[in-house]
Amino acid sequence: MSGPRHDGAVLPGGVLGILGGGQLGAMFAQAARRMGYRVEAISDVADCPAARHCDRLHVGDYADTTFLTAAAANLDVVTFEFENVPSAAGAALAAVVPVRPHPDVLHTTQDRAREKAFLERHGFACAPHRVVRSREDLEAAVVALGLPAVLKTAAFGYDGKGQRRIDTPADVAAAWEALASGAGDRTFVLEGWIDFACEASVVAARGLDGAVAAFPTFRNVHRHHILDVSSVPAGLPDRVADAATAITARLLGALDLVGTACVEFFVTKGGEVLVNEIAPRTHNSGHLTIEACETSQFEQQVRAVCGLPLGGTRAIGPAAMANLLGDCWGLDAADRHPAAPIEPDWAAALAVPGVRLHLYGKTHPRAGRKMGHLTALAATVDEAVNRVTEARRRACRGPA
Ligand code: AMP
């Protein structure tokens, strides 16, 4: 316990731990160090994006509680950027240091079946679904929900991994084979396919005192189940955006979450907002807050987990963010990378006015891997979206 404290707050000079070493951890570390904190990341790989941005990197196995306890010895508070860690990891850390959000939140949100049960218990509308544990369950769920539907592994799924869309009864066997053969505990969720008008998300922080500050609602477009472009303002009727914000605030309270989190929504054609997923951490759709909002989602995470007042969330203008996946480094006709990935043309991207480049320092581009993103501010949201997509098109060696 090295940092100065005030009214339970961890003040600048304190040591913040982040579980996970990916880009979310790297951007958290950048924000925290700018504010005068030391940051120590805990990662299962040494060559990770956070390595270049933190004061110390602890490398070990997330299942090794002795390693985690030793890593936490010098920390004032721990938060996380990656939720697919064993429950025992959170418990081991929480035994020696405040962990925010509390590991119980991780336990609820890291498993789609538990998350859906939580949503139902608290009366949050979400996609119709059934928990599936066998091929027979799946057949029954398809009958109950109808098609199309999407089968998702309950645990360890993100960015479309562990998902199969089922369009016709003939797809059922293939979807089951594809997912059940690789799954550890063979628990799945079948969700009815939502013919949504658009997707949206709300990133919000909740402080130690229970105060909630939400960023404006973002509009999100996914490609192949992976976030492609986020933009603000979302262009939703006030009633819809306000409902998404209110649901998010209520959800964070119901989870008793301290930290930054994101709730992803399907907005139906009738203007209903259905909760799709909860991420109890900063989120890809919130990256544009770095340039576009009074406080970034990463600074907000620092403030929340340190027990400080939350920052302003207002967007200073229309903005958009486009992800840069490994695909941009070039794909051959068979959808594989050529022997040597081709570096995208960053100069061409940066020639587009208002565009900012973020690269995460990952050395191996792979199809679907998040390597970086582009953000642009503009006079209108359409212009901001045009700028980031045009910049990406100019840079990319593969399909942009
Ligand atoms: P997820 O990892 O569950 O957030 O899914 C990634 C993306 O796949 C979502 O953002 C949607 O674009 C799409 N998707 C997932 N589930 C559904 C669903 N039940 N209905 C329609 N689209 C979905």
Coordinates of C-alpha atoms and ligand atoms in Angstrom, one line a residue:
M1 CA 0.0 0.0 0.0
S2 CA 2.3 2.7 -1.2
G3 CA 0.1 5.5 -2.6
P4 CA -1.2 8.4 -0.7
R5 CA -5.0 8.1 0.0
H6 CA -7.7 10.6 0.8
D7 CA -11.2 9.5 1.9
G8 CA -10.6 6.1 0.5
A9 CA -9.4 7.4 -2.8
V10 CA -6.2 6.2 -4.5
L11 CA -4.5 9.4 -5.4
P12 CA -1.8 10.1 -8.1
G13 CA 1.4 8.5 -6.9
G14 CA -0.5 5.3 -6.2
V15 CA 0.2 2.1 -8.0
L16 CA -2.6 0.7 -10.2
G17 CA -2.7 -2.9 -11.4
I18 CA -4.4 -3.9 -14.6
L19 CA -5.2 -7.6 -15.3
G20 CA -4.6 -8.2 -19.0
G21 CA -2.0 -6.8 -21.3
G22 CA -4.0 -5.9 -24.4
Q23 CA -4.7 -2.6 -26.0
L24 CA -7.3 -1.7 -23.5
G25 CA -4.7 -2.1 -20.8
A26 CA -2.2 -0.1 -22.8
M27 CA -4.6 2.9 -23.2
F28 CA -5.5 2.6 -19.5
A29 CA -1.8 2.8 -18.6
Q30 CA -1.3 5.8 -20.8
A31 CA -4.2 7.7 -19.2
A32 CA -3.1 6.7 -15.6
R33 CA 0.6 7.6 -16.1
R34 CA -0.3 10.9 -17.5
M35 CA -2.2 11.5 -14.3
G36 CA 0.8 10.6 -12.2
Y37 CA 0.1 7.0 -11.3
R38 CA 2.4 4.0 -11.6
V39 CA 0.8 1.1 -13.5
E40 CA 1.7 -2.5 -13.3
A41 CA 0.1 -4.9 -15.8
I42 CA -0.5 -8.6 -15.2
S43 CA -0.4 -10.6 -18.4
D44 CA 0.0 -14.1 -19.5
V45 CA 2.3 -13.0 -22.4
A46 CA 5.4 -10.8 -22.3
D47 CA 5.0 -9.4 -25.8
C48 CA 1.8 -7.5 -25.2
P49 CA 0.6 -4.0 -26.1
A50 CA 0.6 -2.9 -22.4
A51 CA 4.3 -3.8 -22.0
R52 CA 5.4 -0.6 -23.7
H53 CA 3.2 1.6 -21.6
C54 CA 3.4 0.4 -18.0
D55 CA 6.0 0.7 -15.3
R56 CA 6.1 -3.0 -14.6
L57 CA 4.8 -6.1 -16.3
H58 CA 4.1 -9.3 -14.3
V59 CA 4.1 -12.3 -16.7
G60 CA 2.5 -15.5 -15.5
D61 CA -0.5 -17.8 -15.7
Y62 CA -3.9 -16.3 -14.7
A63 CA -4.7 -19.7 -13.1
D64 CA -1.6 -19.4 -10.8
T65 CA -2.9 -17.8 -7.7
T66 CA 0.5 -17.7 -6.0
F67 CA 1.8 -15.6 -9.0
L68 CA -1.2 -13.3 -8.8
T69 CA -0.9 -12.8 -5.1
A70 CA 2.8 -11.9 -5.5
A71 CA 2.0 -9.6 -8.4
A72 CA -0.6 -7.7 -6.3
A73 CA 1.7 -7.2 -3.3
N74 CA 2.6 -3.6 -4.3
L75 CA -0.7 -2.5 -5.8
D76 CA -3.2 0.0 -4.4
V77 CA -6.1 -1.2 -6.6
V78 CA -6.6 -3.6 -9.4
T79 CA -8.9 -3.4 -12.4
F80 CA -9.1 -5.4 -15.6
E81 CA -9.2 -5.1 -19.3
F82 CA -9.8 -8.7 -20.1
E83 CA -12.6 -10.8 -18.6
N84 CA -11.8 -14.3 -19.7
V85 CA -9.8 -15.1 -16.6
P86 CA -10.6 -17.9 -14.1
S87 CA -12.9 -16.9 -11.2
A88 CA -10.1 -17.9 -8.9
A89 CA -7.9 -15.2 -10.4
G90 CA -10.3 -12.5 -9.2
A91 CA -10.7 -14.1 -5.8
A92 CA -7.0 -14.4 -5.3
L93 CA -6.4 -10.7 -6.1
A94 CA -9.4 -9.6 -4.1
A95 CA -7.9 -11.3 -1.0
V96 CA -5.0 -8.9 -1.0
V97 CA -6.1 -5.7 -2.8
P98 CA -9.3 -3.9 -3.8
V99 CA -10.4 -5.2 -7.2
R100 CA -12.8 -2.9 -9.1
P101 CA -15.2 -4.0 -10.5
H102 CA -15.6 -6.7 -7.9
P103 CA -14.7 -10.2 -9.3
D104 CA -18.4 -11.2 -8.8
V105 CA -19.2 -8.9 -11.7
L106 CA -16.7 -10.8 -13.9
H107 CA -18.3 -14.0 -12.8
T108 CA -21.7 -12.8 -14.0
T109 CA -20.6 -11.3 -17.3
Q110 CA -18.0 -13.7 -18.5
D111 CA -20.6 -16.4 -19.2
R112 CA -23.5 -15.7 -21.6
A113 CA -25.8 -18.1 -19.8
R114 CA -25.2 -16.4 -16.4
E115 CA -25.4 -12.9 -18.0
K116 CA -28.7 -13.7 -19.6
A117 CA -30.1 -15.1 -16.3
F118 CA -29.0 -11.9 -14.5
L119 CA -30.7 -9.8 -17.2
E120 CA -33.9 -11.7 -16.8
R121 CA -33.8 -11.7 -13.0
H122 CA -33.5 -7.9 -13.1
G123 CA -36.1 -7.4 -15.8
F124 CA -33.8 -6.1 -18.6
A125 CA -35.1 -6.9 -22.1
C126 CA -32.8 -9.0 -24.2
A127 CA -33.0 -11.3 -27.3
P128 CA -35.1 -14.4 -26.8
H129 CA -32.8 -17.3 -25.9
R130 CA -32.4 -20.7 -24.5
V131 CA -29.5 -22.3 -22.6
V132 CA -28.3 -25.4 -24.6
R133 CA -26.2 -28.2 -23.2
S134 CA -26.9 -31.0 -25.7
R135 CA -27.8 -31.6 -29.3
E136 CA -31.4 -32.4 -28.1
D137 CA -31.5 -29.1 -26.2
L138 CA -30.5 -27.4 -29.4
E139 CA -33.2 -29.1 -31.5
A140 CA -35.8 -28.1 -28.9
A141 CA -34.5 -24.5 -28.7
V142 CA -34.6 -24.1 -32.5
V143 CA -38.3 -25.2 -32.4
A144 CA -39.0 -22.8 -29.5
L145 CA -37.3 -19.8 -30.9
G146 CA -37.6 -20.3 -34.7
L147 CA -35.0 -19.5 -37.3
P148 CA -32.8 -17.7 -38.0
A149 CA -31.0 -17.9 -34.7
V150 CA -27.4 -17.8 -33.5
L151 CA -25.6 -20.4 -31.4
K152 CA -23.0 -19.0 -29.0
T153 CA -20.6 -20.7 -26.6
A154 CA -21.4 -19.5 -23.1
A155 CA -17.9 -18.8 -22.1
F156 CA -14.7 -17.4 -23.7
G157 CA -16.5 -16.0 -26.7
Y158 CA -15.7 -12.6 -28.1
D159 CA -15.5 -10.8 -31.5
G160 CA -17.6 -13.5 -33.1
K161 CA -15.5 -16.4 -31.9
G162 CA -17.6 -19.3 -30.8
Q163 CA -20.7 -18.2 -32.8
R164 CA -22.6 -19.9 -35.6
R165 CA -25.7 -18.6 -37.3
I166 CA -28.4 -21.2 -38.0
D167 CA -30.6 -20.2 -41.0
T168 CA -32.3 -23.5 -41.8
P169 CA -32.9 -26.8 -39.9
A170 CA -30.2 -28.3 -42.1
D171 CA -27.6 -26.0 -40.5
V172 CA -28.3 -27.3 -37.0
A173 CA -26.0 -30.3 -37.2
A174 CA -23.0 -28.3 -38.6
A175 CA -23.4 -25.6 -36.0
W176 CA -23.4 -28.1 -33.2
E177 CA -20.4 -30.0 -34.6
A178 CA -18.5 -26.8 -35.2
L179 CA -19.0 -25.4 -31.6
A180 CA -19.5 -28.5 -29.4
S181 CA -16.3 -30.2 -30.6
G182 CA -14.2 -27.3 -29.3
A183 CA -16.0 -26.3 -26.2
G184 CA -14.8 -27.2 -22.8
D185 CA -18.0 -27.2 -20.7
R186 CA -20.4 -27.5 -23.6
T187 CA -22.8 -24.8 -22.4
F188 CA -24.2 -22.7 -25.1
V189 CA -26.9 -20.1 -25.6
L190 CA -29.1 -20.1 -28.7
E191 CA -30.4 -16.6 -29.4
G192 CA -33.2 -15.7 -31.8
W193 CA -31.8 -13.5 -34.6
I194 CA -32.8 -9.9 -34.1
D195 CA -33.6 -8.0 -37.3
F196 CA -32.4 -4.8 -35.7
A197 CA -32.6 -1.3 -37.1
C198 CA -29.1 -0.6 -35.7
E199 CA -26.7 -1.5 -33.0
A200 CA -25.7 1.0 -30.2
S201 CA -23.7 1.0 -27.1
V202 CA -23.4 3.0 -23.9
V203 CA -20.1 3.3 -22.1
A204 CA -20.5 4.5 -18.6
A205 CA -18.6 4.7 -15.3
R206 CA -19.9 4.2 -11.8
G207 CA -17.9 5.6 -8.9
L208 CA -17.3 4.3 -5.4
D209 CA -20.1 6.5 -4.2
G210 CA -22.6 5.0 -6.8
A211 CA -22.6 8.1 -9.1
V212 CA -22.9 7.1 -12.8
A213 CA -21.6 9.1 -15.7
A214 CA -22.5 7.9 -19.2
F215 CA -21.0 8.9 -22.4
P216 CA -23.4 9.8 -25.3
T217 CA -24.8 6.7 -27.0
F218 CA -22.6 5.4 -29.8
R219 CA -23.9 3.8 -33.1
N220 CA -22.0 0.7 -34.0
V221 CA -21.7 -1.3 -37.2
H222 CA -20.3 -4.8 -37.0
R223 CA -18.7 -6.8 -39.8
H224 CA -18.4 -10.6 -39.4
H225 CA -19.5 -10.2 -35.8
I226 CA -16.6 -7.8 -35.1
L227 CA -17.0 -4.1 -34.4
D228 CA -16.2 -2.1 -37.6
V229 CA -17.2 1.5 -37.1
S230 CA -18.5 3.5 -34.1
S231 CA -19.9 7.0 -34.4
V232 CA -21.4 9.8 -32.3
P233 CA -24.0 11.2 -32.2
A234 CA -25.8 8.0 -32.9
G235 CA -28.7 9.7 -34.7
L236 CA -31.3 7.9 -32.5
P237 CA -34.5 9.5 -31.4
D238 CA -34.0 11.0 -27.9
R239 CA -36.4 8.5 -26.4
V240 CA -34.3 5.6 -27.7
A241 CA -30.9 7.0 -26.6
D242 CA -32.3 8.0 -23.2
A243 CA -33.7 4.5 -22.7
A244 CA -30.3 3.0 -23.5
T245 CA -28.6 5.3 -21.1
A246 CA -31.1 4.7 -18.3
I247 CA -30.8 0.9 -18.8
T248 CA -27.0 1.1 -18.6
A249 CA -27.2 3.2 -15.3
R250 CA -29.6 0.7 -13.8
L251 CA -27.5 -2.3 -14.9
L252 CA -24.3 -0.9 -13.4
G253 CA -26.2 -0.3 -10.2
A254 CA -27.7 -3.8 -10.2
L255 CA -24.2 -5.3 -10.7
D256 CA -22.9 -2.9 -8.0
L257 CA -20.1 -2.2 -10.5
V258 CA -17.3 0.2 -9.7
G259 CA -15.4 1.1 -12.8
T260 CA -16.1 1.7 -16.5
A261 CA -18.3 -0.7 -18.4
C262 CA -20.1 -0.9 -21.7
V263 CA -23.6 -2.2 -22.6
E264 CA -24.2 -3.2 -26.2
F265 CA -27.7 -2.9 -27.5
F266 CA -29.8 -4.0 -30.5
V267 CA -32.2 -1.2 -31.4
T268 CA -35.3 -2.9 -33.0
K269 CA -37.2 -1.4 -35.8
G270 CA -40.0 -0.6 -33.3
G271 CA -37.5 1.5 -31.3
E272 CA -37.1 -1.0 -28.5
V273 CA -33.6 -1.4 -26.9
L274 CA -32.5 -5.0 -26.1
V275 CA -29.4 -5.6 -24.1
N276 CA -27.0 -7.7 -26.2
E277 CA -23.9 -7.9 -24.0
I278 CA -22.3 -6.3 -21.0
A279 CA -18.5 -5.7 -20.9
P280 CA -17.4 -4.8 -17.4
R281 CA -14.5 -2.7 -18.7
T282 CA -13.6 -0.2 -21.3
H283 CA -14.8 -1.0 -24.8
N284 CA -13.8 -0.8 -28.4
S285 CA -16.8 1.4 -29.2
G286 CA -15.5 3.9 -26.6
H287 CA -12.2 4.5 -28.3
L288 CA -13.4 7.7 -29.9
T289 CA -13.8 9.2 -26.4
I290 CA -10.0 9.8 -26.5
E291 CA -10.4 12.6 -29.0
A292 CA -14.1 13.3 -28.9
C293 CA -15.1 13.6 -25.3
E294 CA -14.2 15.8 -22.3
T295 CA -12.8 12.7 -20.6
S296 CA -11.7 9.5 -22.3
Q297 CA -13.1 6.2 -21.2
F298 CA -9.7 5.2 -20.0
E299 CA -9.3 8.3 -17.7
Q300 CA -12.8 7.6 -16.5
Q301 CA -11.8 4.1 -15.6
V302 CA -8.8 5.5 -13.6
R303 CA -11.1 8.0 -11.9
A304 CA -13.8 5.4 -11.1
V305 CA -11.5 2.6 -9.7
C306 CA -9.4 5.1 -7.7
G307 CA -12.5 6.6 -6.0
L308 CA -12.1 10.0 -7.6
P309 CA -14.9 12.2 -9.0
L310 CA -15.9 11.1 -12.5
G311 CA -15.1 13.4 -15.5
G312 CA -17.4 15.1 -17.9
T313 CA -18.7 12.9 -20.7
R314 CA -19.9 15.4 -23.2
A315 CA -18.8 14.8 -26.9
I316 CA -17.1 18.0 -28.1
G317 CA -18.3 17.2 -31.7
P318 CA -19.3 14.6 -34.1
A319 CA -16.7 11.7 -34.4
A320 CA -16.2 8.3 -35.8
M321 CA -13.8 5.4 -35.2
A322 CA -12.9 2.6 -37.6
N323 CA -11.1 -0.5 -36.5
L324 CA -7.9 -1.6 -38.2
L325 CA -7.9 -5.4 -38.3
G326 CA -5.0 -7.6 -39.4
D327 CA -6.7 -8.0 -42.7
C328 CA -5.5 -4.6 -43.6
W329 CA -2.0 -6.0 -43.9
G330 CA -3.0 -7.9 -47.0
L331 CA -4.8 -11.2 -47.7
D332 CA -4.2 -13.5 -50.6
A333 CA -7.0 -15.1 -52.7
A334 CA -7.3 -18.0 -50.3
D335 CA -8.0 -15.5 -47.4
R336 CA -4.5 -16.1 -46.0
H337 CA -1.8 -13.6 -45.4
P338 CA 1.1 -13.6 -47.8
A339 CA 4.4 -14.8 -46.5
A340 CA 5.3 -11.3 -45.4
P341 CA 2.5 -9.0 -44.3
I342 CA 2.5 -5.7 -46.1
E343 CA 2.5 -2.6 -43.9
P344 CA -0.6 -0.5 -44.6
D345 CA 0.0 3.0 -46.2
W346 CA -0.2 5.1 -43.0
A347 CA 0.9 8.3 -44.8
A348 CA -2.1 7.9 -47.2
A349 CA -4.5 7.4 -44.3
L350 CA -3.1 10.4 -42.4
A351 CA -3.5 12.7 -45.5
V352 CA -7.3 12.6 -44.8
P353 CA -8.1 15.7 -42.7
G354 CA -8.9 15.2 -39.1
V355 CA -7.8 11.6 -38.9
R356 CA -5.9 10.2 -35.9
L357 CA -4.0 6.9 -36.0
H358 CA -3.7 4.5 -33.0
L359 CA -1.6 1.4 -33.4
Y360 CA -1.3 -1.1 -30.6
G361 CA 2.2 -2.3 -31.3
K362 CA 1.2 -5.9 -32.1
T363 CA 3.9 -7.5 -34.2
H364 CA 1.8 -10.2 -35.9
P365 CA -1.2 -9.2 -38.0
R366 CA -3.8 -11.9 -38.3
A367 CA -7.2 -11.8 -40.0
G368 CA -9.7 -10.4 -37.5
R369 CA -7.0 -9.3 -35.0
K370 CA -7.5 -5.8 -33.7
M371 CA -4.2 -4.0 -34.6
G372 CA -5.3 -0.4 -34.2
H373 CA -8.0 2.1 -35.0
L374 CA -8.6 5.4 -36.7
T375 CA -10.6 8.3 -35.2
A376 CA -11.8 11.4 -36.9
L377 CA -13.7 14.5 -35.8
A378 CA -15.7 16.4 -38.3
A379 CA -18.5 18.9 -38.7
T380 CA -21.1 16.2 -39.1
V381 CA -21.2 12.5 -38.1
D382 CA -21.5 11.4 -41.8
E383 CA -18.4 13.3 -42.6
A384 CA -16.5 11.8 -39.6
V385 CA -17.6 8.3 -40.8
N386 CA -16.5 9.1 -44.4
R387 CA -13.1 10.3 -43.1
V388 CA -12.2 7.2 -41.1
T389 CA -13.5 4.8 -43.7
E390 CA -11.7 6.7 -46.5
A391 CA -8.5 6.8 -44.5
R392 CA -8.7 3.1 -43.9
R393 CA -9.5 2.3 -47.5
R394 CA -6.4 4.3 -48.5
A395 CA -4.2 2.5 -46.0
C396 CA -5.3 -1.1 -46.3
R397 CA -3.5 -3.7 -48.4
G398 CA -6.4 -6.0 -48.1
P399 CA -10.2 -5.4 -48.4
A400 CA -10.9 -2.3 -46.3
Ligands
AMP1 P1 -21.8 -10.7 -29.7 O1 -20.4 -11.2 -29.6 O2 -22.8 -11.6 -29.1 O3 -21.9 -9.3 -29.3 O4 -22.1 -10.7 -31.3 C1 -21.3 -9.9 -32.2 C2 -22.2 -9.3 -33.2 O5 -22.9 -10.4 -34.0 C3 -23.3 -8.4 -32.7 O6 -22.9 -7.2 -32.4 C4 -24.3 -8.5 -33.9 O7 -23.9 -7.7 -34.9 C5 -24.2 -9.9 -34.3 N1 -25.2 -10.7 -33.5 C6 -25.0 -11.4 -32.4 N2 -26.1 -12.0 -31.9 C7 -27.1 -11.5 -32.7 C8 -28.6 -11.7 -32.7 N3 -29.2 -12.5 -31.7 N4 -29.3 -11.1 -33.6 C9 -28.7 -10.3 -34.5 N5 -27.3 -10.1 -34.6 C10 -26.6 -10.7 -33.7

